[in-house]
Amino acid sequence: MSLLDVSSFAAGQWIAPGAGARSIASAITGAPLAQAGNDALDVQGMLDYARTVGGPSLRKLTFHDRARMLKALAGHLNQHKQALYDLSFNTGATQADHMIDIDGGIGTMFVFASKGRREMPDAHVYLDGDIEQLSRNGTFLGQHICTPLQGVAVHINAFNFPVWGMLEKLAPTLLAGVPAIVKPATATCYVTELAVRLMLESGILPEGALQLVSGGLGDMLDHLTMQDVVSFTGSAQTALKLRANPVILENSIRFVAEQDSLNASILGPDAVPGTPEFDLFVKEVSREMSTKAGQKCTAIRRIIAPDAQVEAVIEALSARLAKTQIGDPRLETTRMGALVSNSQKRDVLEKAAIIGQEAERVFGDPENFSVDGADAEKGAFVPPMLFHCTDPDKAQRVHDTEAFGPVSTIMGYRDLDHATTLANRGEGSLVASVITHDAEVARAVALGAGAYHGRLYFNNRDSMKESTGHGSPLPHMVHGGPGRAGGGEELGGVRGVKHYMQRTAIQGSPDILSAIGEKWVPGGAEIAAKVHPFTRKFGDLELGETLHSAARQITLEDIETFAKFTGDTFYAHMDDEAAARNPFFPGRVAHGYLLISFAAGLFVQPDEGPVLANTGLDNLRFMKPVSAGDSIKVRLTVKKKTPRNEDYGEVRWHVTLTNQDDEIAAEYELLTMNAF
């Protein structure tokens, strides 16, 4: 069988392997499968191409444009995922593993596409937080904004997830408006290359938005600038080497790292044998040890159980692991495939031997296990291995040595403080899980271990049917951790997008802030509405377009009628003496919702027109009570416009109610859907 040539995509051209190419073996057979790498790759040309072609093209698009682009890319990959499945078996991954890597990566891209449309503006500037009042009269204000970095993101990915590992970084990068150069781990780069080919051939991406290095990066990091970002997943040793690059240090280049992690799972003191939580714990640990043959940055490396339950956990977990069918991942009966390579197999066995210096192996013998449909010697197969550490306080290696495979160590704890201390001995982890039905146990661990972990996962009988699992980083939640885990952070919805943007504080008048943020700021110029704004289509409305209503007097009859009609007879509206004793009211006052209702009557145009629906009301504040005899009037201003589809868009109106003395009585934002 001829070798697969795994190419790079540089400056718009596919570059075949050349000088310095490295051979890649099948994880199943150990036989040569592919070759990748080319020492002659023009890395400076790739960086220039990304900065001068890809970046400007992406920055011309709005966040919503880029979100639609992500959705289209995810849909295209979803249509062609069978080809990715077929190729990925060679990495040792099973069909179930593909669902995590390939489907998980595509799903992550879909989530970022959705969040981009729902949580980010159809604009070029992201507003980060609220307006800050920097002056007495509101003529000088402050606002934080985020804009795309004008460089390139260099993504250096690990071997275990050749698709998800790429897409979980690529989605927020492209949504931010930054081009990417993807460098997958060579051992599985042939799967990443196919995914990149599919995306490029779709024609969805702007030119220069995505490039690929199959093989070594050469001296690319030596040519980075302060506008660039390096996002790395891999070992702590490699991360330390890359971080120490003088160019990265001298230019304060952003370096996001997700690296080694001795993740723990704690069995709560309430989760004794016979409870749903005990069974759940055993199931979670077994799954984390065998999925991807334990090659997950979030896999459970340390099992922490009450001293009294250690033997029961060992027995139950060993029985479950014994049912794990190891074999050729292409077989439907296989539940755990191979490690990615024989070199990885040697590394796992070496690390397991180190752990074995402080712990006894109680399950799994790498010298005696069966493999279905493949040769255990030629392929990169190892069995699940469970160790038992009887003195975790004195032990060190079980807390600092990660065997990146199906290897985990169980240890006992005396009380919950001891359990938390043991979990924290990992010196910074991506995730720890706690299986408990006791909310106070969960709270104690959150307070005691939160500072040492990027994510805490709690599960029990109430949530287990819908929970996503200890080892599943979700695009909505941050993925990363302190200390040993790298100190970085990825995903987390819009938080992940901001890693590829610059936060800038801007200061100026309301009109200046309105122009920069593409969102009207109170105090800014108003455009007098020549006709009622409810009669104008979405595309015709202008930011700052304002309607000032007539005034309406509030009577005691209004207040009493509203109270009787709604049933809201709270004393502040009905009992003058009681209301006067309240420090917030001068006596009987109008209901806040009466004011909101009357405000709608003052600004609504009742005829059929472009306004299709009222979809919400945000940020309502009652600022000054209104009594019988007072009058109110309304200012209605177009604050923000967001297209939703080809037929209609969302209009956010700033609504201000003032009394007869022009004092603000209430303020809120009204949301409507308006036809184009």
Tab-separated table of N, CA and C in Angstrom, residues 265-273 278 281 303-313 410-416 418-419 435:
chain	number	residue	atom	x	y	z
A	265	SER	N	-11.455	12.579	40.386
A	265	SER	CA	-12.887	12.399	40.607
A	265	SER	C	-13.076	11.960	42.053
A	266	ILE	N	-13.953	12.661	42.762
A	266	ILE	CA	-14.181	12.412	44.185
A	266	ILE	C	-15.528	11.739	44.379
A	267	LEU	N	-15.519	10.610	45.077
A	267	LEU	CA	-16.752	9.947	45.486
A	267	LEU	C	-17.199	10.564	46.805
A	268	GLY	N	-18.375	11.179	46.809
A	268	GLY	CA	-18.858	11.833	48.019
A	268	GLY	C	-19.045	10.854	49.163
A	269	PRO	N	-18.928	11.327	50.403
A	269	PRO	CA	-19.082	10.435	51.565
A	269	PRO	C	-20.471	9.822	51.660
A	270	ASP	N	-21.453	10.445	51.005
A	270	ASP	CA	-22.817	9.918	51.027
A	270	ASP	C	-23.042	8.827	49.985
A	271	ALA	N	-22.113	8.686	49.028
A	271	ALA	CA	-22.314	7.777	47.893
A	271	ALA	C	-21.776	6.387	48.219
A	272	VAL	N	-22.474	5.695	49.050
A	272	VAL	CA	-22.051	4.354	49.476
A	272	VAL	C	-22.579	3.310	48.491
A	273	PRO	N	-22.022	2.103	48.503
A	273	PRO	CA	-22.539	1.046	47.622
A	273	PRO	C	-24.038	0.866	47.798
A	278	PHE	N	-23.043	5.828	43.750
A	278	PHE	CA	-21.911	4.895	43.716
A	278	PHE	C	-21.819	4.237	42.342
A	281	PHE	N	-20.591	6.736	39.799
A	281	PHE	CA	-19.162	6.999	39.950
A	281	PHE	C	-18.341	5.945	39.207
A	303	ILE	N	-8.495	8.754	41.365
A	303	ILE	CA	-9.809	8.392	41.886
A	303	ILE	C	-9.754	8.541	43.406
A	304	ILE	N	-10.546	9.438	43.958
A	304	ILE	CA	-10.472	9.756	45.383
A	304	ILE	C	-11.776	9.317	46.045
A	305	ALA	N	-11.678	8.315	46.911
A	305	ALA	CA	-12.870	7.722	47.533
A	305	ALA	C	-12.693	7.668	49.050
A	306	PRO	N	-13.798	7.660	49.787
A	306	PRO	CA	-13.677	7.503	51.248
A	306	PRO	C	-12.911	6.224	51.572
A	307	ASP	N	-12.091	6.262	52.615
A	307	ASP	CA	-11.306	5.077	53.002
A	307	ASP	C	-12.174	3.824	53.076
A	308	ALA	N	-13.376	3.985	53.603
A	308	ALA	CA	-14.242	2.826	53.819
A	308	ALA	C	-14.783	2.230	52.516
A	309	GLN	N	-14.681	3.002	51.416
A	309	GLN	CA	-15.262	2.538	50.156
A	309	GLN	C	-14.219	2.165	49.109
A	310	VAL	N	-12.947	2.290	49.436
A	310	VAL	CA	-11.900	2.047	48.443
A	310	VAL	C	-11.984	0.629	47.878
A	311	GLU	N	-12.084	-0.356	48.740
A	311	GLU	CA	-12.120	-1.741	48.268
A	311	GLU	C	-13.354	-2.007	47.415
A	312	ALA	N	-14.487	-1.428	47.812
A	312	ALA	CA	-15.716	-1.620	47.042
A	312	ALA	C	-15.590	-0.997	45.649
A	313	VAL	N	-14.935	0.165	45.578
A	313	VAL	CA	-14.732	0.817	44.279
A	313	VAL	C	-13.798	-0.016	43.410
A	410	ILE	N	-6.419	4.868	42.333
A	410	ILE	CA	-7.397	5.113	43.381
A	410	ILE	C	-6.680	5.319	44.704
A	411	MET	N	-7.205	6.241	45.496
A	411	MET	CA	-6.637	6.546	46.813
A	411	MET	C	-7.771	6.894	47.772
A	412	GLY	N	-7.576	6.665	49.054
A	412	GLY	CA	-8.613	6.910	50.042
A	412	GLY	C	-8.462	8.254	50.726
A	413	TYR	N	-9.599	8.778	51.225
A	413	TYR	CA	-9.550	10.016	52.010
A	413	TYR	C	-10.262	9.817	53.342
A	414	ARG	N	-9.800	10.595	54.348
A	414	ARG	CA	-10.343	10.480	55.697
A	414	ARG	C	-11.629	11.289	55.863
A	415	ASP	N	-11.606	12.508	55.360
A	415	ASP	CA	-12.762	13.394	55.439
A	415	ASP	C	-12.743	14.297	54.213
A	416	LEU	N	-13.733	15.171	54.120
A	416	LEU	CA	-13.871	15.965	52.903
A	416	LEU	C	-12.714	16.949	52.719
A	418	HIS	N	-9.688	16.416	53.553
A	418	HIS	CA	-8.593	15.592	53.048
A	418	HIS	C	-8.785	15.306	51.558
A	419	ALA	N	-10.028	15.031	51.145
A	419	ALA	CA	-10.311	14.772	49.734
A	419	ALA	C	-9.963	15.986	48.874
A	435	ILE	N	-19.096	13.204	42.695
A	435	ILE	CA	-20.354	12.474	42.592
A	435	ILE	C	-20.967	12.426	43.986
